[in-house]
JSON list of N, CA and C in Angstrom, two decimals:
[
{"chain": "A", "resi": 1, "resn": "MET", "atom": "N", "xyz": [0.84, -1.18, 0.00]},
{"chain": "A", "resi": 1, "resn": "MET", "atom": "CA", "xyz": [0.00, 0.00, 0.00]},
{"chain": "A", "resi": 1, "resn": "MET", "atom": "C", "xyz": [0.88, 1.25, 0.00]},
{"chain": "A", "resi": 2, "resn": "LYS", "atom": "N", "xyz": [0.41, 2.24, -0.69]},
{"chain": "A", "resi": 2, "resn": "LYS", "atom": "CA", "xyz": [1.05, 3.55, -0.69]},
{"chain": "A", "resi": 2, "resn": "LYS", "atom": "C", "xyz": [0.06, 4.56, -0.15]},
{"chain": "A", "resi": 3, "resn": "THR", "atom": "N", "xyz": [0.58, 5.58, 0.52]},
{"chain": "A", "resi": 3, "resn": "THR", "atom": "CA", "xyz": [-0.26, 6.63, 1.08]},
{"chain": "A", "resi": 3, "resn": "THR", "atom": "C", "xyz": [-0.12, 7.90, 0.25]},
{"chain": "A", "resi": 4, "resn": "LEU", "atom": "N", "xyz": [-1.26, 8.44, -0.15]},
{"chain": "A", "resi": 4, "resn": "LEU", "atom": "CA", "xyz": [-1.31, 9.69, -0.89]},
{"chain": "A", "resi": 4, "resn": "LEU", "atom": "C", "xyz": [-1.85, 10.78, 0.02]},
{"chain": "A", "resi": 5, "resn": "SER", "atom": "N", "xyz": [-1.21, 11.92, 0.00]},
{"chain": "A", "resi": 5, "resn": "SER", "atom": "CA", "xyz": [-1.68, 13.08, 0.74]},
{"chain": "A", "resi": 5, "resn": "SER", "atom": "C", "xyz": [-2.67, 13.84, -0.14]},
{"chain": "A", "resi": 6, "resn": "VAL", "atom": "N", "xyz": [-3.84, 14.13, 0.42]},
{"chain": "A", "resi": 6, "resn": "VAL", "atom": "CA", "xyz": [-4.89, 14.84, -0.31]},
{"chain": "A", "resi": 6, "resn": "VAL", "atom": "C", "xyz": [-5.32, 16.04, 0.55]},
{"chain": "A", "resi": 7, "resn": "PRO", "atom": "N", "xyz": [-4.54, 17.12, 0.52]},
{"chain": "A", "resi": 7, "resn": "PRO", "atom": "CA", "xyz": [-4.77, 18.24, 1.44]},
{"chain": "A", "resi": 7, "resn": "PRO", "atom": "C", "xyz": [-6.10, 18.96, 1.25]},
{"chain": "A", "resi": 8, "resn": "ASP", "atom": "N", "xyz": [-6.71, 18.87, 0.08]},
{"chain": "A", "resi": 8, "resn": "ASP", "atom": "CA", "xyz": [-7.97, 19.58, -0.16]},
{"chain": "A", "resi": 8, "resn": "ASP", "atom": "C", "xyz": [-9.20, 18.79, 0.28]},
{"chain": "A", "resi": 9, "resn": "MET", "atom": "N", "xyz": [-9.02, 17.59, 0.80]},
{"chain": "A", "resi": 9, "resn": "MET", "atom": "CA", "xyz": [-10.14, 16.79, 1.31]},
{"chain": "A", "resi": 9, "resn": "MET", "atom": "C", "xyz": [-10.57, 17.40, 2.65]},
{"chain": "A", "resi": 10, "resn": "ARG", "atom": "N", "xyz": [-11.84, 17.88, 2.71]},
{"chain": "A", "resi": 10, "resn": "ARG", "atom": "CA", "xyz": [-12.25, 18.63, 3.90]},
{"chain": "A", "resi": 10, "resn": "ARG", "atom": "C", "xyz": [-13.49, 18.09, 4.61]},
{"chain": "A", "resi": 11, "resn": "CYS", "atom": "N", "xyz": [-14.26, 17.22, 3.96]},
{"chain": "A", "resi": 11, "resn": "CYS", "atom": "CA", "xyz": [-15.53, 16.80, 4.58]},
{"chain": "A", "resi": 11, "resn": "CYS", "atom": "C", "xyz": [-15.92, 15.40, 4.10]},
{"chain": "A", "resi": 12, "resn": "GLU", "atom": "N", "xyz": [-17.00, 14.90, 4.68]},
{"chain": "A", "resi": 12, "resn": "GLU", "atom": "CA", "xyz": [-17.47, 13.56, 4.31]},
{"chain": "A", "resi": 12, "resn": "GLU", "atom": "C", "xyz": [-17.93, 13.51, 2.86]},
{"chain": "A", "resi": 13, "resn": "LYS", "atom": "N", "xyz": [-18.41, 14.63, 2.33]},
{"chain": "A", "resi": 13, "resn": "LYS", "atom": "CA", "xyz": [-18.81, 14.66, 0.92]},
{"chain": "A", "resi": 13, "resn": "LYS", "atom": "C", "xyz": [-17.58, 14.46, 0.03]},
{"chain": "A", "resi": 14, "resn": "CYS", "atom": "N", "xyz": [-16.46, 15.04, 0.42]},
{"chain": "A", "resi": 14, "resn": "CYS", "atom": "CA", "xyz": [-15.20, 14.83, -0.31]},
{"chain": "A", "resi": 14, "resn": "CYS", "atom": "C", "xyz": [-14.85, 13.35, -0.31]},
{"chain": "A", "resi": 15, "resn": "VAL", "atom": "N", "xyz": [-14.94, 12.73, 0.85]},
{"chain": "A", "resi": 15, "resn": "VAL", "atom": "CA", "xyz": [-14.65, 11.29, 0.97]},
{"chain": "A", "resi": 15, "resn": "VAL", "atom": "C", "xyz": [-15.56, 10.49, 0.05]},
{"chain": "A", "resi": 16, "resn": "ALA", "atom": "N", "xyz": [-16.85, 10.83, 0.04]},
{"chain": "A", "resi": 16, "resn": "ALA", "atom": "CA", "xyz": [-17.81, 10.12, -0.81]},
{"chain": "A", "resi": 16, "resn": "ALA", "atom": "C", "xyz": [-17.48, 10.31, -2.28]},
{"chain": "A", "resi": 17, "resn": "ASN", "atom": "N", "xyz": [-17.12, 11.54, -2.68]},
{"chain": "A", "resi": 17, "resn": "ASN", "atom": "CA", "xyz": [-16.78, 11.81, -4.08]},
{"chain": "A", "resi": 17, "resn": "ASN", "atom": "C", "xyz": [-15.53, 11.04, -4.50]},
{"chain": "A", "resi": 18, "resn": "ILE", "atom": "N", "xyz": [-14.53, 11.00, -3.64]},
{"chain": "A", "resi": 18, "resn": "ILE", "atom": "CA", "xyz": [-13.30, 10.27, -3.94]},
{"chain": "A", "resi": 18, "resn": "ILE", "atom": "C", "xyz": [-13.60, 8.78, -4.05]},
{"chain": "A", "resi": 19, "resn": "THR", "atom": "N", "xyz": [-14.34, 8.25, -3.10]},
{"chain": "A", "resi": 19, "resn": "THR", "atom": "CA", "xyz": [-14.67, 6.83, -3.11]},
{"chain": "A", "resi": 19, "resn": "THR", "atom": "C", "xyz": [-15.45, 6.46, -4.37]},
{"chain": "A", "resi": 20, "resn": "LYS", "atom": "N", "xyz": [-16.42, 7.28, -4.73]},
{"chain": "A", "resi": 20, "resn": "LYS", "atom": "CA", "xyz": [-17.22, 7.03, -5.93]},
{"chain": "A", "resi": 20, "resn": "LYS", "atom": "C", "xyz": [-16.35, 7.06, -7.19]},
{"chain": "A", "resi": 21, "resn": "ALA", "atom": "N", "xyz": [-15.46, 8.05, -7.28]},
{"chain": "A", "resi": 21, "resn": "ALA", "atom": "CA", "xyz": [-14.59, 8.15, -8.45]},
{"chain": "A", "resi": 21, "resn": "ALA", "atom": "C", "xyz": [-13.65, 6.95, -8.54]},
{"chain": "A", "resi": 22, "resn": "PHE", "atom": "N", "xyz": [-13.13, 6.51, -7.41]},
{"chain": "A", "resi": 22, "resn": "PHE", "atom": "CA", "xyz": [-12.25, 5.34, -7.40]},
{"chain": "A", "resi": 22, "resn": "PHE", "atom": "C", "xyz": [-13.03, 4.09, -7.80]},
{"chain": "A", "resi": 23, "resn": "ASP", "atom": "N", "xyz": [-14.24, 3.93, -7.29]},
{"chain": "A", "resi": 23, "resn": "ASP", "atom": "CA", "xyz": [-15.07, 2.78, -7.66]},
{"chain": "A", "resi": 23, "resn": "ASP", "atom": "C", "xyz": [-15.32, 2.77, -9.17]},
{"chain": "A", "resi": 24, "resn": "SER", "atom": "N", "xyz": [-15.64, 3.93, -9.73]},
{"chain": "A", "resi": 24, "resn": "SER", "atom": "CA", "xyz": [-15.90, 4.04, -11.17]},
{"chain": "A", "resi": 24, "resn": "SER", "atom": "C", "xyz": [-14.67, 3.71, -12.00]},
{"chain": "A", "resi": 25, "resn": "ALA", "atom": "N", "xyz": [-13.49, 4.03, -11.46]},
{"chain": "A", "resi": 25, "resn": "ALA", "atom": "CA", "xyz": [-12.24, 3.80, -12.18]},
{"chain": "A", "resi": 25, "resn": "ALA", "atom": "C", "xyz": [-11.68, 2.39, -11.93]},
{"chain": "A", "resi": 26, "resn": "GLY", "atom": "N", "xyz": [-12.35, 1.63, -11.08]},
{"chain": "A", "resi": 26, "resn": "GLY", "atom": "CA", "xyz": [-11.88, 0.27, -10.80]},
{"chain": "A", "resi": 26, "resn": "GLY", "atom": "C", "xyz": [-10.70, 0.20, -9.85]},
{"chain": "A", "resi": 27, "resn": "ILE", "atom": "N", "xyz": [-10.51, 1.24, -9.06]},
{"chain": "A", "resi": 27, "resn": "ILE", "atom": "CA", "xyz": [-9.41, 1.25, -8.08]},
{"chain": "A", "resi": 27, "resn": "ILE", "atom": "C", "xyz": [-9.87, 0.52, -6.83]},
{"chain": "A", "resi": 28, "resn": "GLU", "atom": "N", "xyz": [-9.18, -0.57, -6.53]},
{"chain": "A", "resi": 28, "resn": "GLU", "atom": "CA", "xyz": [-9.55, -1.41, -5.39]},
{"chain": "A", "resi": 28, "resn": "GLU", "atom": "C", "xyz": [-8.58, -1.20, -4.25]},
{"chain": "A", "resi": 29, "resn": "HIS", "atom": "N", "xyz": [-8.90, -1.81, -3.12]},
{"chain": "A", "resi": 29, "resn": "HIS", "atom": "CA", "xyz": [-8.01, -1.80, -1.95]},
{"chain": "A", "resi": 29, "resn": "HIS", "atom": "C", "xyz": [-7.65, -0.37, -1.55]},
{"chain": "A", "resi": 30, "resn": "LYS", "atom": "N", "xyz": [-8.68, 0.40, -1.26]},
{"chain": "A", "resi": 30, "resn": "LYS", "atom": "CA", "xyz": [-8.46, 1.81, -0.92]},
{"chain": "A", "resi": 30, "resn": "LYS", "atom": "C", "xyz": [-8.98, 2.10, 0.48]},
{"chain": "A", "resi": 31, "resn": "ILE", "atom": "N", "xyz": [-8.32, 3.03, 1.14]},
{"chain": "A", "resi": 31, "resn": "ILE", "atom": "CA", "xyz": [-8.76, 3.53, 2.44]},
{"chain": "A", "resi": 31, "resn": "ILE", "atom": "C", "xyz": [-8.71, 5.05, 2.36]},
{"chain": "A", "resi": 32, "resn": "VAL", "atom": "N", "xyz": [-9.85, 5.69, 2.46]},
{"chain": "A", "resi": 32, "resn": "VAL", "atom": "CA", "xyz": [-9.93, 7.15, 2.40]},
{"chain": "A", "resi": 32, "resn": "VAL", "atom": "C", "xyz": [-10.12, 7.63, 3.84]},
{"chain": "A", "resi": 33, "resn": "ASP", "atom": "N", "xyz": [-9.16, 8.42, 4.33]},
{"chain": "A", "resi": 33, "resn": "ASP", "atom": "CA", "xyz": [-9.17, 8.84, 5.74]},
{"chain": "A", "resi": 33, "resn": "ASP", "atom": "C", "xyz": [-9.22, 10.37, 5.83]},
{"chain": "A", "resi": 34, "resn": "LEU", "atom": "N", "xyz": [-10.38, 10.88, 6.20]},
{"chain": "A", "resi": 34, "resn": "LEU", "atom": "CA", "xyz": [-10.57, 12.32, 6.30]},
{"chain": "A", "resi": 34, "resn": "LEU", "atom": "C", "xyz": [-9.72, 12.93, 7.41]},
{"chain": "A", "resi": 35, "resn": "SER", "atom": "N", "xyz": [-9.58, 12.24, 8.54]},
{"chain": "A", "resi": 35, "resn": "SER", "atom": "CA", "xyz": [-8.87, 12.81, 9.69]},
{"chain": "A", "resi": 35, "resn": "SER", "atom": "C", "xyz": [-7.40, 13.09, 9.38]},
{"chain": "A", "resi": 36, "resn": "THR", "atom": "N", "xyz": [-6.80, 12.30, 8.50]},
{"chain": "A", "resi": 36, "resn": "THR", "atom": "CA", "xyz": [-5.40, 12.52, 8.14]},
{"chain": "A", "resi": 36, "resn": "THR", "atom": "C", "xyz": [-5.25, 13.11, 6.74]},
{"chain": "A", "resi": 37, "resn": "LYS", "atom": "N", "xyz": [-6.39, 13.27, 6.05]},
{"chain": "A", "resi": 37, "resn": "LYS", "atom": "CA", "xyz": [-6.40, 13.77, 4.67]},
{"chain": "A", "resi": 37, "resn": "LYS", "atom": "C", "xyz": [-5.49, 12.93, 3.78]},
{"chain": "A", "resi": 38, "resn": "THR", "atom": "N", "xyz": [-5.66, 11.62, 3.91]},
{"chain": "A", "resi": 38, "resn": "THR", "atom": "CA", "xyz": [-4.86, 10.69, 3.12]},
{"chain": "A", "resi": 38, "resn": "THR", "atom": "C", "xyz": [-5.75, 9.63, 2.47]},
{"chain": "A", "resi": 39, "resn": "VAL", "atom": "N", "xyz": [-5.18, 9.03, 1.44]},
{"chain": "A", "resi": 39, "resn": "VAL", "atom": "CA", "xyz": [-5.81, 7.89, 0.77]},
{"chain": "A", "resi": 39, "resn": "VAL", "atom": "C", "xyz": [-4.73, 6.82, 0.64]},
{"chain": "A", "resi": 40, "resn": "ASP", "atom": "N", "xyz": [-5.03, 5.62, 1.10]},
{"chain": "A", "resi": 40, "resn": "ASP", "atom": "CA", "xyz": [-4.13, 4.49, 0.93]},
{"chain": "A", "resi": 40, "resn": "ASP", "atom": "C", "xyz": [-4.66, 3.65, -0.23]},
{"chain": "A", "resi": 41, "resn": "VAL", "atom": "N", "xyz": [-3.77, 3.33, -1.17]},
{"chain": "A", "resi": 41, "resn": "VAL", "atom": "CA", "xyz": [-4.15, 2.50, -2.31]},
{"chain": "A", "resi": 41, "resn": "VAL", "atom": "C", "xyz": [-3.07, 1.44, -2.53]},
{"chain": "A", "resi": 42, "resn": "ALA", "atom": "N", "xyz": [-3.46, 0.37, -3.18]},
{"chain": "A", "resi": 42, "resn": "ALA", "atom": "CA", "xyz": [-2.51, -0.67, -3.54]},
{"chain": "A", "resi": 42, "resn": "ALA", "atom": "C", "xyz": [-1.45, -0.06, -4.46]},
{"chain": "A", "resi": 43, "resn": "ASP", "atom": "N", "xyz": [-0.23, -0.55, -4.33]},
{"chain": "A", "resi": 43, "resn": "ASP", "atom": "CA", "xyz": [0.89, -0.03, -5.13]},
{"chain": "A", "resi": 43, "resn": "ASP", "atom": "C", "xyz": [0.56, 0.04, -6.62]},
{"chain": "A", "resi": 44, "resn": "SER", "atom": "N", "xyz": [-0.16, -0.95, -7.12]},
{"chain": "A", "resi": 44, "resn": "SER", "atom": "CA", "xyz": [-0.46, -1.01, -8.56]},
{"chain": "A", "resi": 44, "resn": "SER", "atom": "C", "xyz": [-1.45, 0.06, -9.01]},
{"chain": "A", "resi": 45, "resn": "PHE", "atom": "N", "xyz": [-2.08, 0.76, -8.07]},
{"chain": "A", "resi": 45, "resn": "PHE", "atom": "CA", "xyz": [-3.08, 1.77, -8.43]},
{"chain": "A", "resi": 45, "resn": "PHE", "atom": "C", "xyz": [-2.63, 3.21, -8.17]},
{"chain": "A", "resi": 46, "resn": "VAL", "atom": "N", "xyz": [-1.38, 3.42, -7.77]},
{"chain": "A", "resi": 46, "resn": "VAL", "atom": "CA", "xyz": [-0.93, 4.77, -7.38]},
{"chain": "A", "resi": 46, "resn": "VAL", "atom": "C", "xyz": [-1.09, 5.78, -8.50]},
{"chain": "A", "resi": 47, "resn": "GLU", "atom": "N", "xyz": [-0.56, 5.48, -9.68]},
{"chain": "A", "resi": 47, "resn": "GLU", "atom": "CA", "xyz": [-0.63, 6.44, -10.79]},
{"chain": "A", "resi": 47, "resn": "GLU", "atom": "C", "xyz": [-2.07, 6.72, -11.18]},
{"chain": "A", "resi": 48, "resn": "LYS", "atom": "N", "xyz": [-2.87, 5.66, -11.28]},
{"chain": "A", "resi": 48, "resn": "LYS", "atom": "CA", "xyz": [-4.27, 5.83, -11.65]},
{"chain": "A", "resi": 48, "resn": "LYS", "atom": "C", "xyz": [-5.01, 6.64, -10.59]},
{"chain": "A", "resi": 49, "resn": "ALA", "atom": "N", "xyz": [-4.74, 6.37, -9.32]},
{"chain": "A", "resi": 49, "resn": "ALA", "atom": "CA", "xyz": [-5.40, 7.11, -8.23]},
{"chain": "A", "resi": 49, "resn": "ALA", "atom": "C", "xyz": [-5.05, 8.59, -8.30]},
{"chain": "A", "resi": 50, "resn": "CYS", "atom": "N", "xyz": [-3.79, 8.90, -8.52]},
{"chain": "A", "resi": 50, "resn": "CYS", "atom": "CA", "xyz": [-3.38, 10.31, -8.63]},
{"chain": "A", "resi": 50, "resn": "CYS", "atom": "C", "xyz": [-4.09, 11.00, -9.79]},
{"chain": "A", "resi": 51, "resn": "SER", "atom": "N", "xyz": [-4.21, 10.31, -10.90]},
{"chain": "A", "resi": 51, "resn": "SER", "atom": "CA", "xyz": [-4.88, 10.86, -12.07]},
{"chain": "A", "resi": 51, "resn": "SER", "atom": "C", "xyz": [-6.36, 11.10, -11.79]},
{"chain": "A", "resi": 52, "resn": "VAL", "atom": "N", "xyz": [-7.02, 10.13, -11.18]},
{"chain": "A", "resi": 52, "resn": "VAL", "atom": "CA", "xyz": [-8.44, 10.27, -10.85]},
{"chain": "A", "resi": 52, "resn": "VAL", "atom": "C", "xyz": [-8.65, 11.42, -9.87]},
{"chain": "A", "resi": 53, "resn": "LEU", "atom": "N", "xyz": [-7.81, 11.50, -8.85]},
{"chain": "A", "resi": 53, "resn": "LEU", "atom": "CA", "xyz": [-7.93, 12.58, -7.87]},
{"chain": "A", "resi": 53, "resn": "LEU", "atom": "C", "xyz": [-7.75, 13.94, -8.54]},
{"chain": "A", "resi": 54, "resn": "GLU", "atom": "N", "xyz": [-6.78, 14.06, -9.41]},
{"chain": "A", "resi": 54, "resn": "GLU", "atom": "CA", "xyz": [-6.55, 15.32, -10.13]},
{"chain": "A", "resi": 54, "resn": "GLU", "atom": "C", "xyz": [-7.78, 15.68, -10.97]},
{"chain": "A", "resi": 55, "resn": "ASP", "atom": "N", "xyz": [-8.35, 14.68, -11.65]},
{"chain": "A", "resi": 55, "resn": "ASP", "atom": "CA", "xyz": [-9.51, 14.91, -12.51]},
{"chain": "A", "resi": 55, "resn": "ASP", "atom": "C", "xyz": [-10.72, 15.43, -11.74]},
{"chain": "A", "resi": 56, "resn": "ILE", "atom": "N", "xyz": [-10.87, 15.03, -10.47]},
{"chain": "A", "resi": 56, "resn": "ILE", "atom": "CA", "xyz": [-12.04, 15.47, -9.70]},
{"chain": "A", "resi": 56, "resn": "ILE", "atom": "C", "xyz": [-11.71, 16.64, -8.76]},
{"chain": "A", "resi": 57, "resn": "GLY", "atom": "N", "xyz": [-10.54, 17.23, -8.93]},
{"chain": "A", "resi": 57, "resn": "GLY", "atom": "CA", "xyz": [-10.21, 18.45, -8.19]},
{"chain": "A", "resi": 57, "resn": "GLY", "atom": "C", "xyz": [-9.53, 18.26, -6.86]},
{"chain": "A", "resi": 58, "resn": "PHE", "atom": "N", "xyz": [-8.90, 17.10, -6.67]},
{"chain": "A", "resi": 58, "resn": "PHE", "atom": "CA", "xyz": [-8.18, 16.82, -5.43]},
{"chain": "A", "resi": 58, "resn": "PHE", "atom": "C", "xyz": [-6.74, 16.43, -5.75]},
{"chain": "A", "resi": 59, "resn": "PRO", "atom": "N", "xyz": [-5.87, 17.40, -6.03]},
{"chain": "A", "resi": 59, "resn": "PRO", "atom": "CA", "xyz": [-4.48, 17.05, -6.32]},
{"chain": "A", "resi": 59, "resn": "PRO", "atom": "C", "xyz": [-3.88, 16.28, -5.15]},
{"chain": "A", "resi": 60, "resn": "ALA", "atom": "N", "xyz": [-3.10, 15.26, -5.48]},
{"chain": "A", "resi": 60, "resn": "ALA", "atom": "CA", "xyz": [-2.51, 14.40, -4.44]},
{"chain": "A", "resi": 60, "resn": "ALA", "atom": "C", "xyz": [-1.03, 14.19, -4.72]},
{"chain": "A", "resi": 61, "resn": "SER", "atom": "N", "xyz": [-0.33, 13.84, -3.66]},
{"chain": "A", "resi": 61, "resn": "SER", "atom": "CA", "xyz": [1.09, 13.50, -3.79]},
{"chain": "A", "resi": 61, "resn": "SER", "atom": "C", "xyz": [1.40, 12.35, -2.84]},
{"chain": "A", "resi": 62, "resn": "LEU", "atom": "N", "xyz": [2.45, 11.61, -3.17]},
{"chain": "A", "resi": 62, "resn": "LEU", "atom": "CA", "xyz": [2.88, 10.54, -2.28]},
{"chain": "A", "resi": 62, "resn": "LEU", "atom": "C", "xyz": [3.33, 11.12, -0.97]},
{"chain": "A", "resi": 63, "resn": "LYS", "atom": "N", "xyz": [2.93, 10.50, 0.10]},
{"chain": "A", "resi": 63, "resn": "LYS", "atom": "CA", "xyz": [3.28, 10.98, 1.43]},
{"chain": "A", "resi": 63, "resn": "LYS", "atom": "C", "xyz": [4.57, 10.34, 1.89]}
]
């Protein structure tokens, strides 16, 4: 698993939007954590996750 920092994640609606976008993109094995503003994804999904997050307005970087 890799951890992505998502500093613009601010509320449960953000978590829901990220989760929905990941589900639509087929990104599995994810943990979206609002309290730490992070997303954990399987190593094989890091690039795709970053791209999806960018597309929905949540720029992310490896933590």
